[in-house]
């Protein structure tokens, strides 16, 4: 049991969430783009090996710095007022995010919403990673 892989969210030296890292566990990152000032949703999942995350798709309203737009990055389509990039399959061993002024950084994991922007000051680093339960409980 203590070796069970867990999805950990931590910020400012505290554990925000701890969820069993089941393969293909979906989660999303919601934020307001700092330049375009429009909403962005990134959909990810815990990968099969449970050693990181795969970015599956990104949904946004306007083109801008840091947003995908090249055909080789995925399958592009328009959905109403949004642009969607599907089938991205980018792997990340861990994710480090930061709260920002007006970005409204929010995570949705296992049906629970974490409004990190309400809890942490702008500039706070948010870490998302997979770790065995014993390590997740100690750190």
GROMACS .gro file of C-alpha atoms in nm:
model
  139
    1UNK     CA    1   0.000   0.000   0.000
    2UNK     CA    2   0.279   0.245   0.084
    3UNK     CA    3   0.422   0.196  -0.266
    4UNK     CA    4   0.092   0.292  -0.436
    5UNK     CA    5   0.161   0.572  -0.688
    6UNK     CA    6  -0.017   0.893  -0.592
    7UNK     CA    7  -0.089   1.213  -0.781
    8UNK     CA    8   0.031   1.494  -0.556
    9UNK     CA    9  -0.046   1.865  -0.577
   10UNK     CA   10   0.162   2.082  -0.348
   11UNK     CA   11   0.203   2.456  -0.303
   12UNK     CA   12   0.393   2.678  -0.065
   13UNK     CA   13   0.532   2.380   0.127
   14UNK     CA   14   0.196   2.214   0.186
   15UNK     CA   15   0.011   1.927   0.025
   16UNK     CA   16  -0.302   2.054  -0.149
   17UNK     CA   17  -0.427   1.718  -0.276
   18UNK     CA   18  -0.334   1.352  -0.279
   19UNK     CA   19  -0.516   1.115  -0.516
   20UNK     CA   20  -0.436   0.760  -0.621
   21UNK     CA   21  -0.256   0.788  -0.957
   22UNK     CA   22  -0.466   0.549  -1.161
   23UNK     CA   23  -0.357   0.511  -1.525
   24UNK     CA   24  -0.553   0.752  -1.746
   25UNK     CA   25  -0.686   0.948  -1.446
   26UNK     CA   26  -0.806   1.267  -1.616
   27UNK     CA   27  -0.748   1.616  -1.483
   28UNK     CA   28  -0.756   1.966  -1.623
   29UNK     CA   29  -0.579   2.295  -1.575
   30UNK     CA   30  -0.793   2.606  -1.624
   31UNK     CA   31  -0.650   2.956  -1.643
   32UNK     CA   32  -0.684   3.296  -1.805
   33UNK     CA   33  -0.403   3.352  -2.056
   34UNK     CA   34  -0.178   3.626  -1.920
   35UNK     CA   35  -0.140   3.803  -2.256
   36UNK     CA   36  -0.462   3.724  -2.446
   37UNK     CA   37  -0.682   3.754  -2.132
   38UNK     CA   38  -0.899   3.465  -2.258
   39UNK     CA   39  -0.974   3.126  -2.097
   40UNK     CA   40  -0.756   2.821  -2.161
   41UNK     CA   41  -0.824   2.460  -2.058
   42UNK     CA   42  -0.554   2.196  -2.079
   43UNK     CA   43  -0.673   1.836  -2.048
   44UNK     CA   44  -0.424   1.582  -1.919
   45UNK     CA   45  -0.413   1.235  -1.769
   46UNK     CA   46  -0.183   1.023  -1.558
   47UNK     CA   47   0.014   0.812  -1.805
   48UNK     CA   48   0.002   0.432  -1.824
   49UNK     CA   49   0.333   0.384  -1.638
   50UNK     CA   50   0.212   0.621  -1.364
   51UNK     CA   51   0.540   0.812  -1.376
   52UNK     CA   52   0.407   1.139  -1.515
   53UNK     CA   53   0.138   1.307  -1.719
   54UNK     CA   54   0.028   1.324  -2.082
   55UNK     CA   55  -0.118   1.644  -2.226
   56UNK     CA   56  -0.409   1.531  -2.442
   57UNK     CA   57  -0.568   1.854  -2.560
   58UNK     CA   58  -0.575   2.229  -2.522
   59UNK     CA   59  -0.885   2.444  -2.566
   60UNK     CA   60  -0.857   2.822  -2.603
   61UNK     CA   61  -1.033   3.124  -2.755
   62UNK     CA   62  -0.757   3.319  -2.924
   63UNK     CA   63  -0.413   3.256  -3.069
   64UNK     CA   64  -0.127   3.380  -2.857
   65UNK     CA   65   0.217   3.322  -2.714
   66UNK     CA   66   0.260   2.973  -2.574
   67UNK     CA   67  -0.055   2.828  -2.731
   68UNK     CA   68  -0.027   2.545  -2.984
   69UNK     CA   69  -0.096   2.618  -3.349
   70UNK     CA   70   0.129   2.392  -3.560
   71UNK     CA   71  -0.028   2.094  -3.739
   72UNK     CA   72   0.239   1.855  -3.609
   73UNK     CA   73   0.140   1.938  -3.249
   74UNK     CA   74  -0.198   1.766  -3.280
   75UNK     CA   75  -0.532   1.768  -3.456
   76UNK     CA   76  -0.674   2.120  -3.479
   77UNK     CA   77  -1.046   2.198  -3.489
   78UNK     CA   78  -1.283   2.479  -3.405
   79UNK     CA   79  -1.562   2.424  -3.153
   80UNK     CA   80  -1.792   2.727  -3.139
   81UNK     CA   81  -1.585   3.020  -3.007
   82UNK     CA   82  -1.296   2.790  -2.911
   83UNK     CA   83  -0.999   2.636  -3.087
   84UNK     CA   84  -0.915   2.282  -2.979
   85UNK     CA   85  -0.592   2.088  -3.026
   86UNK     CA   86  -0.654   1.716  -2.969
   87UNK     CA   87  -0.423   1.415  -2.979
   88UNK     CA   88  -0.124   1.609  -2.849
   89UNK     CA   89   0.023   1.327  -2.638
   90UNK     CA   90   0.303   1.534  -2.486
   91UNK     CA   91   0.461   1.367  -2.183
   92UNK     CA   92   0.567   1.554  -1.869
   93UNK     CA   93   0.736   1.378  -1.575
   94UNK     CA   94   0.609   1.658  -1.350
   95UNK     CA   95   0.443   1.995  -1.388
   96UNK     CA   96   0.538   2.321  -1.219
   97UNK     CA   97   0.283   2.600  -1.246
   98UNK     CA   98   0.257   2.943  -1.088
   99UNK     CA   99  -0.037   3.145  -0.974
  100UNK     CA  100  -0.053   3.481  -1.148
  101UNK     CA  101  -0.234   3.810  -1.127
  102UNK     CA  102  -0.572   3.763  -1.292
  103UNK     CA  103  -0.492   3.416  -1.428
  104UNK     CA  104  -0.740   3.233  -1.200
  105UNK     CA  105  -0.535   2.912  -1.195
  106UNK     CA  106  -0.769   2.622  -1.118
  107UNK     CA  107  -0.718   2.245  -1.126
  108UNK     CA  108  -0.992   1.986  -1.157
  109UNK     CA  109  -0.888   1.640  -1.037
  110UNK     CA  110  -1.109   1.340  -0.959
  111UNK     CA  111  -1.420   1.557  -0.975
  112UNK     CA  112  -1.287   1.815  -0.730
  113UNK     CA  113  -1.200   2.173  -0.820
  114UNK     CA  114  -0.899   2.345  -0.664
  115UNK     CA  115  -0.910   2.725  -0.707
  116UNK     CA  116  -0.545   2.779  -0.638
  117UNK     CA  117  -0.562   3.151  -0.721
  118UNK     CA  118  -0.797   3.202  -0.425
  119UNK     CA  119  -0.568   3.025  -0.181
  120UNK     CA  120  -0.217   3.128  -0.288
  121UNK     CA  121  -0.056   3.462  -0.366
  122UNK     CA  122   0.052   3.544  -0.723
  123UNK     CA  123   0.387   3.385  -0.799
  124UNK     CA  124   0.335   3.080  -0.577
  125UNK     CA  125   0.476   2.766  -0.735
  126UNK     CA  126   0.236   2.476  -0.770
  127UNK     CA  127   0.392   2.130  -0.815
  128UNK     CA  128   0.210   1.834  -0.970
  129UNK     CA  129   0.389   1.500  -0.959
  130UNK     CA  130   0.356   1.126  -0.907
  131UNK     CA  131   0.514   0.969  -0.598
  132UNK     CA  132   0.472   0.654  -0.388
  133UNK     CA  133   0.227   0.705  -0.102
  134UNK     CA  134   0.499   0.686   0.164
  135UNK     CA  135   0.690   0.973   0.000
  136UNK     CA  136   0.377   1.177  -0.066
  137UNK     CA  137   0.283   1.155   0.303
  138UNK     CA  138   0.629   1.265   0.416
  139UNK     CA  139   0.681   1.557   0.183
   0.00000   0.00000   0.00000
